[in-house]
PDB file of C-alpha atoms and ligand atoms in Angstrom:
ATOM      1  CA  UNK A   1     -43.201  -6.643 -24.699  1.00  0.00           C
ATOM      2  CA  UNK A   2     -41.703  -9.741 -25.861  1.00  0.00           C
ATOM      3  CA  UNK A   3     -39.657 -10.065 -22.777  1.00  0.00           C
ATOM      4  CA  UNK A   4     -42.733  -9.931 -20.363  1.00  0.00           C
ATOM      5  CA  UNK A   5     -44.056 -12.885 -22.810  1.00  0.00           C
ATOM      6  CA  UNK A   6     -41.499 -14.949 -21.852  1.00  0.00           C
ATOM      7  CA  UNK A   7     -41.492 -14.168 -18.681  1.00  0.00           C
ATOM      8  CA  UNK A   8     -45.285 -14.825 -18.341  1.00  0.00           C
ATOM      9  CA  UNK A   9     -44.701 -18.862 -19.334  1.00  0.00           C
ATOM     10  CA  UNK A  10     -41.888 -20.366 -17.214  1.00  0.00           C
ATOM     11  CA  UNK A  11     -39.067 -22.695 -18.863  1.00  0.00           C
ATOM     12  CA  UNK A  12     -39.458 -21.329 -22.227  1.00  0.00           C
ATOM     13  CA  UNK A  13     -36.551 -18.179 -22.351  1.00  0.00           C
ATOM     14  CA  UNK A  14     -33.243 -20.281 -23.848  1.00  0.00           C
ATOM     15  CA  UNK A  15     -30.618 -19.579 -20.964  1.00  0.00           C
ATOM     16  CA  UNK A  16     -27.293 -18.619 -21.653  1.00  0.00           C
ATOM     17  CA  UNK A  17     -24.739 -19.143 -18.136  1.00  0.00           C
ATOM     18  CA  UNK A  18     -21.160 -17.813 -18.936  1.00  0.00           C
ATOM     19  CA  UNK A  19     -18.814 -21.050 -16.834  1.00  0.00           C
ATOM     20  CA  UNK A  20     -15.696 -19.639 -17.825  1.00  0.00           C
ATOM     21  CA  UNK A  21     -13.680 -17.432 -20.744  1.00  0.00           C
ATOM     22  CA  UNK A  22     -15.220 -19.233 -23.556  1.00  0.00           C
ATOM     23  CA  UNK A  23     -17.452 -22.035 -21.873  1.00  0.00           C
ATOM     24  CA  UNK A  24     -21.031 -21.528 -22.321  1.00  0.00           C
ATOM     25  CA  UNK A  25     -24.102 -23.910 -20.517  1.00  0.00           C
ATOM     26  CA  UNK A  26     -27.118 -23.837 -22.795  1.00  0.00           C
ATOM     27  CA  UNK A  27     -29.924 -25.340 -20.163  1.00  0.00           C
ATOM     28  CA  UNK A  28     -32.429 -26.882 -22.106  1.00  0.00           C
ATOM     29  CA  UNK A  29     -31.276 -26.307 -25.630  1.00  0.00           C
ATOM     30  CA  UNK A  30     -31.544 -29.870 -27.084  1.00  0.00           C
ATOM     31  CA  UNK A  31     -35.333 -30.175 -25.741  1.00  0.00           C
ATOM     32  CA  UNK A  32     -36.851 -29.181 -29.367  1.00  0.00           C
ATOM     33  CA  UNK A  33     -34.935 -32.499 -31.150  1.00  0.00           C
ATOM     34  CA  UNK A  34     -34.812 -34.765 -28.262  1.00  0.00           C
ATOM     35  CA  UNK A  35     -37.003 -37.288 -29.382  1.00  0.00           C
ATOM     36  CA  UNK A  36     -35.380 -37.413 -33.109  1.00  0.00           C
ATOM     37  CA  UNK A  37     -31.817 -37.543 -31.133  1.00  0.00           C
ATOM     38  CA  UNK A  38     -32.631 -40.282 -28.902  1.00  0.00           C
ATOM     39  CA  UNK A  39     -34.385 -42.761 -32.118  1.00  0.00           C
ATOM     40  CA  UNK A  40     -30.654 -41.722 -34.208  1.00  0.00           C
ATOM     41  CA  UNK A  41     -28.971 -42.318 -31.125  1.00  0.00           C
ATOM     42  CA  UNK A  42     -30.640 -46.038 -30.408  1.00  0.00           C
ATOM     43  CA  UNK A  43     -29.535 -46.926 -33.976  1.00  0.00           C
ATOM     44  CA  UNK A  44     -25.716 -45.912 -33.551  1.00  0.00           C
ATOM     45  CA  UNK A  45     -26.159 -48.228 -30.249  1.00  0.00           C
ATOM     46  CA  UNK A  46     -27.372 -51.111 -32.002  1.00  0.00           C
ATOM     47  CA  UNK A  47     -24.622 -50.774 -34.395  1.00  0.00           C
ATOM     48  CA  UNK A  48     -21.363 -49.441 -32.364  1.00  0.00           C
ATOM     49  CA  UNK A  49     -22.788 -50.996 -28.806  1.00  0.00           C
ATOM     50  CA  UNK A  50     -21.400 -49.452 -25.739  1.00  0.00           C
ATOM     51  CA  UNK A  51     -18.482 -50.880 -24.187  1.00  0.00           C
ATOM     52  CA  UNK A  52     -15.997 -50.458 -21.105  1.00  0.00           C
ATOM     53  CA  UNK A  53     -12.414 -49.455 -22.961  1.00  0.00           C
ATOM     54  CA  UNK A  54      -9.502 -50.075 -21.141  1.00  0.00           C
ATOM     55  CA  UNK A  55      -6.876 -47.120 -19.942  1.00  0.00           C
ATOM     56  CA  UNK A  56      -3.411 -46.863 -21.037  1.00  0.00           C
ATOM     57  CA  UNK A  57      -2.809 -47.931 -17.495  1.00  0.00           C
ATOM     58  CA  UNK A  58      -5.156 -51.037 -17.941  1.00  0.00           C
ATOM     59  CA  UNK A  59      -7.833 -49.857 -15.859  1.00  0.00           C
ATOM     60  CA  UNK A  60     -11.535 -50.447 -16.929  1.00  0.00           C
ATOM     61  CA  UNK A  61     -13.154 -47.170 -17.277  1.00  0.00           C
ATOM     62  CA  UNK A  62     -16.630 -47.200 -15.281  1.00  0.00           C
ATOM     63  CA  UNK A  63     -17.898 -44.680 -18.118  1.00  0.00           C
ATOM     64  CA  UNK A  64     -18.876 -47.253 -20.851  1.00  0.00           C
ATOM     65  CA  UNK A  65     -18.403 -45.300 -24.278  1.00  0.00           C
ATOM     66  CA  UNK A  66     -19.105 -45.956 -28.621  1.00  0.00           C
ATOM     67  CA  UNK A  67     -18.448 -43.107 -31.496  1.00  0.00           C
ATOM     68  CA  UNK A  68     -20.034 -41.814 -34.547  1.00  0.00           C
ATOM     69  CA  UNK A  69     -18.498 -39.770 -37.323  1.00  0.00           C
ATOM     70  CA  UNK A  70     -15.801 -40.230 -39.491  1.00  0.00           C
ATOM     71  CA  UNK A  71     -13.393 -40.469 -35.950  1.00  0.00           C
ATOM     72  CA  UNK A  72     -14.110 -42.149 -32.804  1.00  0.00           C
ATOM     73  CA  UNK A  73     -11.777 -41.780 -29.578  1.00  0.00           C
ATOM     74  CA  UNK A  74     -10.448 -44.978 -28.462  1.00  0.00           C
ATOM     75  CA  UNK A  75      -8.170 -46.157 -25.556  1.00  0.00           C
ATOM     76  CA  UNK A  76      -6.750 -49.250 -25.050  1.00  0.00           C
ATOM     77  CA  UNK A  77      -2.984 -50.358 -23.148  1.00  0.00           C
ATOM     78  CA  UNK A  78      -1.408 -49.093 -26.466  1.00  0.00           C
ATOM     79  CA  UNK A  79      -3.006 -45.528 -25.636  1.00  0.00           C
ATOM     80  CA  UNK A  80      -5.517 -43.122 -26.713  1.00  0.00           C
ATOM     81  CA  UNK A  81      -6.147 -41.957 -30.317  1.00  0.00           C
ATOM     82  CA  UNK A  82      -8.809 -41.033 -32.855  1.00  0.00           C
ATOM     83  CA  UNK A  83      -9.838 -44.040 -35.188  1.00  0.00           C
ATOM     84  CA  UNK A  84     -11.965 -44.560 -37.959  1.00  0.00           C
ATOM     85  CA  UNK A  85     -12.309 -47.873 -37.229  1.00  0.00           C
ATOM     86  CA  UNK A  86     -14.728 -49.428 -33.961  1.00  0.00           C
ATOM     87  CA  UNK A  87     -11.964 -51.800 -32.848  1.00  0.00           C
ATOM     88  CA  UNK A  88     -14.535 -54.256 -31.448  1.00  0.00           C
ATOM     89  CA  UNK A  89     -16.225 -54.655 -35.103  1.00  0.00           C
ATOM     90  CA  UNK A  90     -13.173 -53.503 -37.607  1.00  0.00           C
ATOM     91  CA  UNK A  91     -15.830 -51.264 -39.266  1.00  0.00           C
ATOM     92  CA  UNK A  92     -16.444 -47.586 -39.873  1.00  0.00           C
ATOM     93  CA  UNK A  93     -17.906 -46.041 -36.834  1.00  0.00           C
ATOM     94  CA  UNK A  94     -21.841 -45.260 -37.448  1.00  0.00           C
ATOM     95  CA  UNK A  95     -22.453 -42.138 -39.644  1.00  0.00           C
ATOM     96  CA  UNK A  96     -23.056 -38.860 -37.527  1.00  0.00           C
ATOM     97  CA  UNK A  97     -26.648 -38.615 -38.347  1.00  0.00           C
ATOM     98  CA  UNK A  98     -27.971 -35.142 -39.375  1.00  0.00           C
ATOM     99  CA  UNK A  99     -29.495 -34.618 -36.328  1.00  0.00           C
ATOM    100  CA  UNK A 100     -26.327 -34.626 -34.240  1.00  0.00           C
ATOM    101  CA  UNK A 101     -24.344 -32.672 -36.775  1.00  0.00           C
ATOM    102  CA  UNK A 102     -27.082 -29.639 -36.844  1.00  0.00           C
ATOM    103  CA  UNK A 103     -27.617 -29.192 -33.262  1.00  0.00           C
ATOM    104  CA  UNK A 104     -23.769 -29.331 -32.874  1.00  0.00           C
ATOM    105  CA  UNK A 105     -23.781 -26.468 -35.321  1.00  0.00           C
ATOM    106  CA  UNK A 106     -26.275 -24.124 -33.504  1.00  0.00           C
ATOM    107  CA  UNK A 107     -25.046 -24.748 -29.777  1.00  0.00           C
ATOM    108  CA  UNK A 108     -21.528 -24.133 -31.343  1.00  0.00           C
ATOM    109  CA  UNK A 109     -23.185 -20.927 -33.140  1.00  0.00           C
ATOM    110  CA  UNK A 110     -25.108 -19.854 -29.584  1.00  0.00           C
ATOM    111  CA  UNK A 111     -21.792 -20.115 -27.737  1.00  0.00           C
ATOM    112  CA  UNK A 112     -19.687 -17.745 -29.915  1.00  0.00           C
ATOM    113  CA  UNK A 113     -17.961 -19.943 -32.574  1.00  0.00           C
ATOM    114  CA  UNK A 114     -19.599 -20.100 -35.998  1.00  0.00           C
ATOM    115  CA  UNK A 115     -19.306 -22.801 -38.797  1.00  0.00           C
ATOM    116  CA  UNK A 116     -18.023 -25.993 -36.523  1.00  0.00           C
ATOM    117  CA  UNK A 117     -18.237 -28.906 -38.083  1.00  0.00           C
ATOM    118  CA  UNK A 118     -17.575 -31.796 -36.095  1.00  0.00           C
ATOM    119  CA  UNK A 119     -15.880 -34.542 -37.590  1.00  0.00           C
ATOM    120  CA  UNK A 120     -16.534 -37.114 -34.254  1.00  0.00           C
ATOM    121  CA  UNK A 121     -18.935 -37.343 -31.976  1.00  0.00           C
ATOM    122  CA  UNK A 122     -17.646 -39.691 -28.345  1.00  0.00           C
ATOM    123  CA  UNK A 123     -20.710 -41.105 -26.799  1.00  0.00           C
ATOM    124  CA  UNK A 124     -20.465 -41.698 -23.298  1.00  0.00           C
ATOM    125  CA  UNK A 125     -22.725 -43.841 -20.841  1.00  0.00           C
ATOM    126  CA  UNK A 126     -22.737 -42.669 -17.234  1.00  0.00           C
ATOM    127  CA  UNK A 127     -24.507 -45.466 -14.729  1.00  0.00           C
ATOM    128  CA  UNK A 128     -25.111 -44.887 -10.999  1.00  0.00           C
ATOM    129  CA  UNK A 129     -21.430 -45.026  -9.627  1.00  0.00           C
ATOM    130  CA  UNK A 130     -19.715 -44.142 -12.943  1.00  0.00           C
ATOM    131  CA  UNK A 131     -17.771 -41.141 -12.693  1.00  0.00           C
ATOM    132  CA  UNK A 132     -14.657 -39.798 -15.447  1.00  0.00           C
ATOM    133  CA  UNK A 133     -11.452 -38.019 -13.041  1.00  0.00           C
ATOM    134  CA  UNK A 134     -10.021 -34.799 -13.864  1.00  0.00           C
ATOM    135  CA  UNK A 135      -8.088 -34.726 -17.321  1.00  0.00           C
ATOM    136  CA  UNK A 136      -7.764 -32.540 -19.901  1.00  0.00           C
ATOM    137  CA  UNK A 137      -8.893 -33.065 -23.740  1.00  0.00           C
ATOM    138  CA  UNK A 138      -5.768 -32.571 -26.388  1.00  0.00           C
ATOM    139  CA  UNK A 139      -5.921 -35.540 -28.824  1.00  0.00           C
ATOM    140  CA  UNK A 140      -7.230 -33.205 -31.296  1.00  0.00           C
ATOM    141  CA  UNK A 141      -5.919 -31.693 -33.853  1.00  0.00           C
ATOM    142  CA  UNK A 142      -6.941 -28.293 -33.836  1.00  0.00           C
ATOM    143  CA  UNK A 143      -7.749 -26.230 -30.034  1.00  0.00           C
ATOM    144  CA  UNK A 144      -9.536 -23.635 -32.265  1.00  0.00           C
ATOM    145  CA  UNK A 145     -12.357 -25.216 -32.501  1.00  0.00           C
ATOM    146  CA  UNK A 146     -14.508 -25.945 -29.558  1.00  0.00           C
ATOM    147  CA  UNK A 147     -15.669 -29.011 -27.860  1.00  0.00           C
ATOM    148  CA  UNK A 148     -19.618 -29.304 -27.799  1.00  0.00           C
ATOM    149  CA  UNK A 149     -21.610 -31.472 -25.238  1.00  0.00           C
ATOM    150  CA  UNK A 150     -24.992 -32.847 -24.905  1.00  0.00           C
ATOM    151  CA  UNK A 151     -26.223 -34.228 -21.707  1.00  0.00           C
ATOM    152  CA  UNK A 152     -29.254 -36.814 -21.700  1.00  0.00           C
ATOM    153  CA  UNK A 153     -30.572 -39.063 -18.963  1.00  0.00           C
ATOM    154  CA  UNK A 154     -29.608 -38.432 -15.533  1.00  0.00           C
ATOM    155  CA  UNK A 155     -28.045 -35.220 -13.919  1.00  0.00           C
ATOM    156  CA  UNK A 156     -24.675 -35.025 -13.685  1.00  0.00           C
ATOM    157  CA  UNK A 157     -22.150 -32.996 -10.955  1.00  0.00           C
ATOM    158  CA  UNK A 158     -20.014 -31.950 -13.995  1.00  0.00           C
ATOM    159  CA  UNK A 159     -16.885 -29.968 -12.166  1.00  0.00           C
ATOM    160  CA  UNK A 160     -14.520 -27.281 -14.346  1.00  0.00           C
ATOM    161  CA  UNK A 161     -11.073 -26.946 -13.393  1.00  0.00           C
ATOM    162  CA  UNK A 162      -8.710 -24.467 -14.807  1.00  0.00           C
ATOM    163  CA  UNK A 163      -5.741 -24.742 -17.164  1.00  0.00           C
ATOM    164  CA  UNK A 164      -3.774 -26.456 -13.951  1.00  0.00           C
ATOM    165  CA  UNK A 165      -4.661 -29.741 -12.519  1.00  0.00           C
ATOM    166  CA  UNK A 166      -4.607 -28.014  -9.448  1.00  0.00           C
ATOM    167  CA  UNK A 167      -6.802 -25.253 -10.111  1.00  0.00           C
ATOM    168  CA  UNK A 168     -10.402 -25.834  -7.930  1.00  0.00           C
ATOM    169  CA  UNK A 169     -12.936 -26.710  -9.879  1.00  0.00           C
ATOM    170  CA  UNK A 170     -16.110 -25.618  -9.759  1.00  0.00           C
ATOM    171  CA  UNK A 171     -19.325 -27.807 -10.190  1.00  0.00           C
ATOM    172  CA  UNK A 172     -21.997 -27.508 -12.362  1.00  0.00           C
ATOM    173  CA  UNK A 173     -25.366 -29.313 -12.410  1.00  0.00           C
ATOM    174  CA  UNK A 174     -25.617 -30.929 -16.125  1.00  0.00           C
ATOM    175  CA  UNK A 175     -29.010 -32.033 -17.000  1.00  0.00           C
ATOM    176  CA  UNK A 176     -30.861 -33.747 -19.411  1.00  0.00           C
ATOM    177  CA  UNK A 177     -31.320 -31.372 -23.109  1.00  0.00           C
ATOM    178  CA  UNK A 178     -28.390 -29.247 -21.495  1.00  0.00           C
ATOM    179  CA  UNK A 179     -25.737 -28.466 -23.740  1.00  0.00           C
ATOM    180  CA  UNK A 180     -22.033 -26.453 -23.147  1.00  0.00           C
ATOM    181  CA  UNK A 181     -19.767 -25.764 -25.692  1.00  0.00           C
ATOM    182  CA  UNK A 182     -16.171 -25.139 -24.483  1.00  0.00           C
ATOM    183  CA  UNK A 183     -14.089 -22.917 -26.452  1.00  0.00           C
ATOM    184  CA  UNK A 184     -10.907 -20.215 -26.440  1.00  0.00           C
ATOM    185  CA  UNK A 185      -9.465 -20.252 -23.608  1.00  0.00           C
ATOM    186  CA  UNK A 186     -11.465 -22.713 -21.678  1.00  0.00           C
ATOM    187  CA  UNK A 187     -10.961 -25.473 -23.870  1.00  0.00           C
ATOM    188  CA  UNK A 188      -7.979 -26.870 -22.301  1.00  0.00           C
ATOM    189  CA  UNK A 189      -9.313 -26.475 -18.876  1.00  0.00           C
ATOM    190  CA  UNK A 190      -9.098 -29.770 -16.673  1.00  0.00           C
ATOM    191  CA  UNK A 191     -12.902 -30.833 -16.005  1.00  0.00           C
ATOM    192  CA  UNK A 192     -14.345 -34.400 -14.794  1.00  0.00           C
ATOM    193  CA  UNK A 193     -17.463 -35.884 -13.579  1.00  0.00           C
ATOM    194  CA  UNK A 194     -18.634 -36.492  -9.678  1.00  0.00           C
ATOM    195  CA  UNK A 195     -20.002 -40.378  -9.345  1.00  0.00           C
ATOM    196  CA  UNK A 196     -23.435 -40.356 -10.900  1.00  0.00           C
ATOM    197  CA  UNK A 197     -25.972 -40.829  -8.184  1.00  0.00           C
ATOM    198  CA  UNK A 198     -28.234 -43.597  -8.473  1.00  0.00           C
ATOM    199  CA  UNK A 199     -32.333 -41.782  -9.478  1.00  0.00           C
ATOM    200  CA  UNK A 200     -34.389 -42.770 -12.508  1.00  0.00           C
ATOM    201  CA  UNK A 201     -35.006 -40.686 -15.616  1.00  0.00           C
ATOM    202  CA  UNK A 202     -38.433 -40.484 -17.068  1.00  0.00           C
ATOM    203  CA  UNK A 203     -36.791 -41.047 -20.360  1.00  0.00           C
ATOM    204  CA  UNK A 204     -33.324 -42.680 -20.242  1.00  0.00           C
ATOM    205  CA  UNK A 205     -33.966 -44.664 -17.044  1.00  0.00           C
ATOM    206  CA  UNK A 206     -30.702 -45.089 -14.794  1.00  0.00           C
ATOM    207  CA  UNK A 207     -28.484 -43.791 -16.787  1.00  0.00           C
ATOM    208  CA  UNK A 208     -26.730 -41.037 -18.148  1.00  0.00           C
ATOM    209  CA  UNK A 209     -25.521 -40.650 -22.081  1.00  0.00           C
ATOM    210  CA  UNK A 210     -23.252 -37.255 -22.530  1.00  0.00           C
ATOM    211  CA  UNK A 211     -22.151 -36.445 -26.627  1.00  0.00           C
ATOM    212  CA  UNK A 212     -19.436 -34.855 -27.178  1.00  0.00           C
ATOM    213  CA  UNK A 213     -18.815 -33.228 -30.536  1.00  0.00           C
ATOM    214  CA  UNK A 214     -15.141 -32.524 -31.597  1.00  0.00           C
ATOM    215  CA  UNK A 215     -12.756 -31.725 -34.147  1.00  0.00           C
ATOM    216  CA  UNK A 216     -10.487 -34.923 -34.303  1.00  0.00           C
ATOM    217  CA  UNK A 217      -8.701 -33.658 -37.225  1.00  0.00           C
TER     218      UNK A 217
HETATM  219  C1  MD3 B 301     -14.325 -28.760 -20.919  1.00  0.00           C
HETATM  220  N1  MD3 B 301     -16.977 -35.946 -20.915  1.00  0.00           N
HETATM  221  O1  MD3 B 301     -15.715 -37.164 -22.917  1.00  0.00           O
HETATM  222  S1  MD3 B 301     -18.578 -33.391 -21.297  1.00  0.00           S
HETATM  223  C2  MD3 B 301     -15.051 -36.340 -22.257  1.00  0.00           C
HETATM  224  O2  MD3 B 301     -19.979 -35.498 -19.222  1.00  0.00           O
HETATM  225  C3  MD3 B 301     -15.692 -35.667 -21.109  1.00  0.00           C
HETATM  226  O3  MD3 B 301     -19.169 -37.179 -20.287  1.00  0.00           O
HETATM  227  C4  MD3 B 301     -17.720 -35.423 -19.802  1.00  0.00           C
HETATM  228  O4  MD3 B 301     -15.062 -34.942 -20.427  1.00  0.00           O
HETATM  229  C5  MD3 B 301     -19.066 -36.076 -19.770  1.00  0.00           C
HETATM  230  O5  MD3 B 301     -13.894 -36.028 -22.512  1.00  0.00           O
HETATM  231  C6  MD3 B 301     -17.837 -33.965 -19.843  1.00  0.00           C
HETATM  232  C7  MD3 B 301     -17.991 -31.806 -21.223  1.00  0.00           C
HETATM  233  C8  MD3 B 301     -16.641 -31.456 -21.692  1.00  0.00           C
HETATM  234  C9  MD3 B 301     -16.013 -32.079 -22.731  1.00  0.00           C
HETATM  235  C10 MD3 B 301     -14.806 -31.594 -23.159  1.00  0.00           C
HETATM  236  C11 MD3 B 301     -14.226 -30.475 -22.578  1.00  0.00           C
HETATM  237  C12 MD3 B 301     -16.071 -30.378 -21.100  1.00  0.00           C
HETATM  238  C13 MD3 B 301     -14.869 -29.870 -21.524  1.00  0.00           C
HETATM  239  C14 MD3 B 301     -13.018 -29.934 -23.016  1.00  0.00           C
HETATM  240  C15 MD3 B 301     -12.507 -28.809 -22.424  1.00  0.00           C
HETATM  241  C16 MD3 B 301     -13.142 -28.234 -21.364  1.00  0.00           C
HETATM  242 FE1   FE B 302     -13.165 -34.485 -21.454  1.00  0.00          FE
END
């Protein structure tokens, strides 16, 4: 009975895609908060702007990126790292405001892995062109706990390697309100993101802004 509701109203069932051993795609499951994340997110933004860090290798990243939380990720030529500092400002990184912190929660919750409580949250700003290459995430602390992500704006051609840099990935449509949380085995699985193509979001404009909840420490 219930089931034949849902399937009477289109774009209402929560969908829950398995992408790997422990890597979950929630379509849609930041669309109840998005307005309240988008207002917390403008006032992290006007305190932490965005801003193109350098690699280790002293290339300018085309992904332009800020933090909030007690950690933000940094890179610079002296490497990459966790800080609770915004370099550019020598202040604490913005608060992670409540909203953040409780959908983090719940996606975690939906994908399998109860009680995670981010300690940073890395902001990133995708425009048309801006891509991230294949890498792996391990300048946390703790693999047990999984990696959450929010995607807002744009669509993205999000592509999932395996646990070799050489393992195929496969490619996955990220839109805006989707969220994946990336656990167990998965969470050390190479992944990147295709050049955003150029299109204008009814929202966000011509952009793309992907949050990324983790477990610094
Ligand atoms: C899979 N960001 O910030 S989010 C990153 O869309 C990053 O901005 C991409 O990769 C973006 O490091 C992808 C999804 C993501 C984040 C971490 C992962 C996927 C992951 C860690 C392990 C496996
Ligand atoms: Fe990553």
């Amino acid at each position: 009975m219930t089931a034949d509701l849902f399937e009477a109203v289109p774009d209402v069932r929560p969908s829950r895609e398995a992408m790997a051993d422990g890597a979950v795609l929630l379509r849609g499951f930041a669309r109840p908060v998005e307005s309240d994340l988008l207002a917390a997110l403008r006032e992290i933004v006007a305190q932490a702007p965005f801003r193109h860090m350098f690699t280790p290798g002293g290339h300018q990243m085309s992904v332009a990126m800020t933090n909030c939380g007690n950690f933000g990720w940094v890179t610079d030529r002296g490497g990459y790292r966790y800080d609770g500092v915004d370099p550019d400002t020598a202040k604490p990184w913005p608060a992670m405001p409540l909203v953040f912190r409780e959908l983090a929660l719940r996606a975690a919750a939906a994908g399998g892995f109860d009680g995670f409580v981010p300690d940073a949250c890395l902001i990133n700003r995708y425009e048309p062109g801006a891509r991230m290459s294949l890498h792996q995430d391990k300048d946390e602390n703790d693999f047990g706990a999984p990696i959450v992500s929010v995607s807002l704006g744009l669509p993205a051609i999000f592509m999932f390697g395996g646990i070799r840099r050489s393992d195929r990935p496969r490619r996955f449509r990220l839109e805006h309100a989707d969220i994946a949380v990336w656990g167990g085995p998965s969470r050390l699985f190479f992944h990147g993101v295709a050049p955003l193509a150029d299109g204008e979001h009814a929202v966000l404009g011509r952009q793309r802004v992907n949050l990324t909840f983790r477990k610094a420490r």
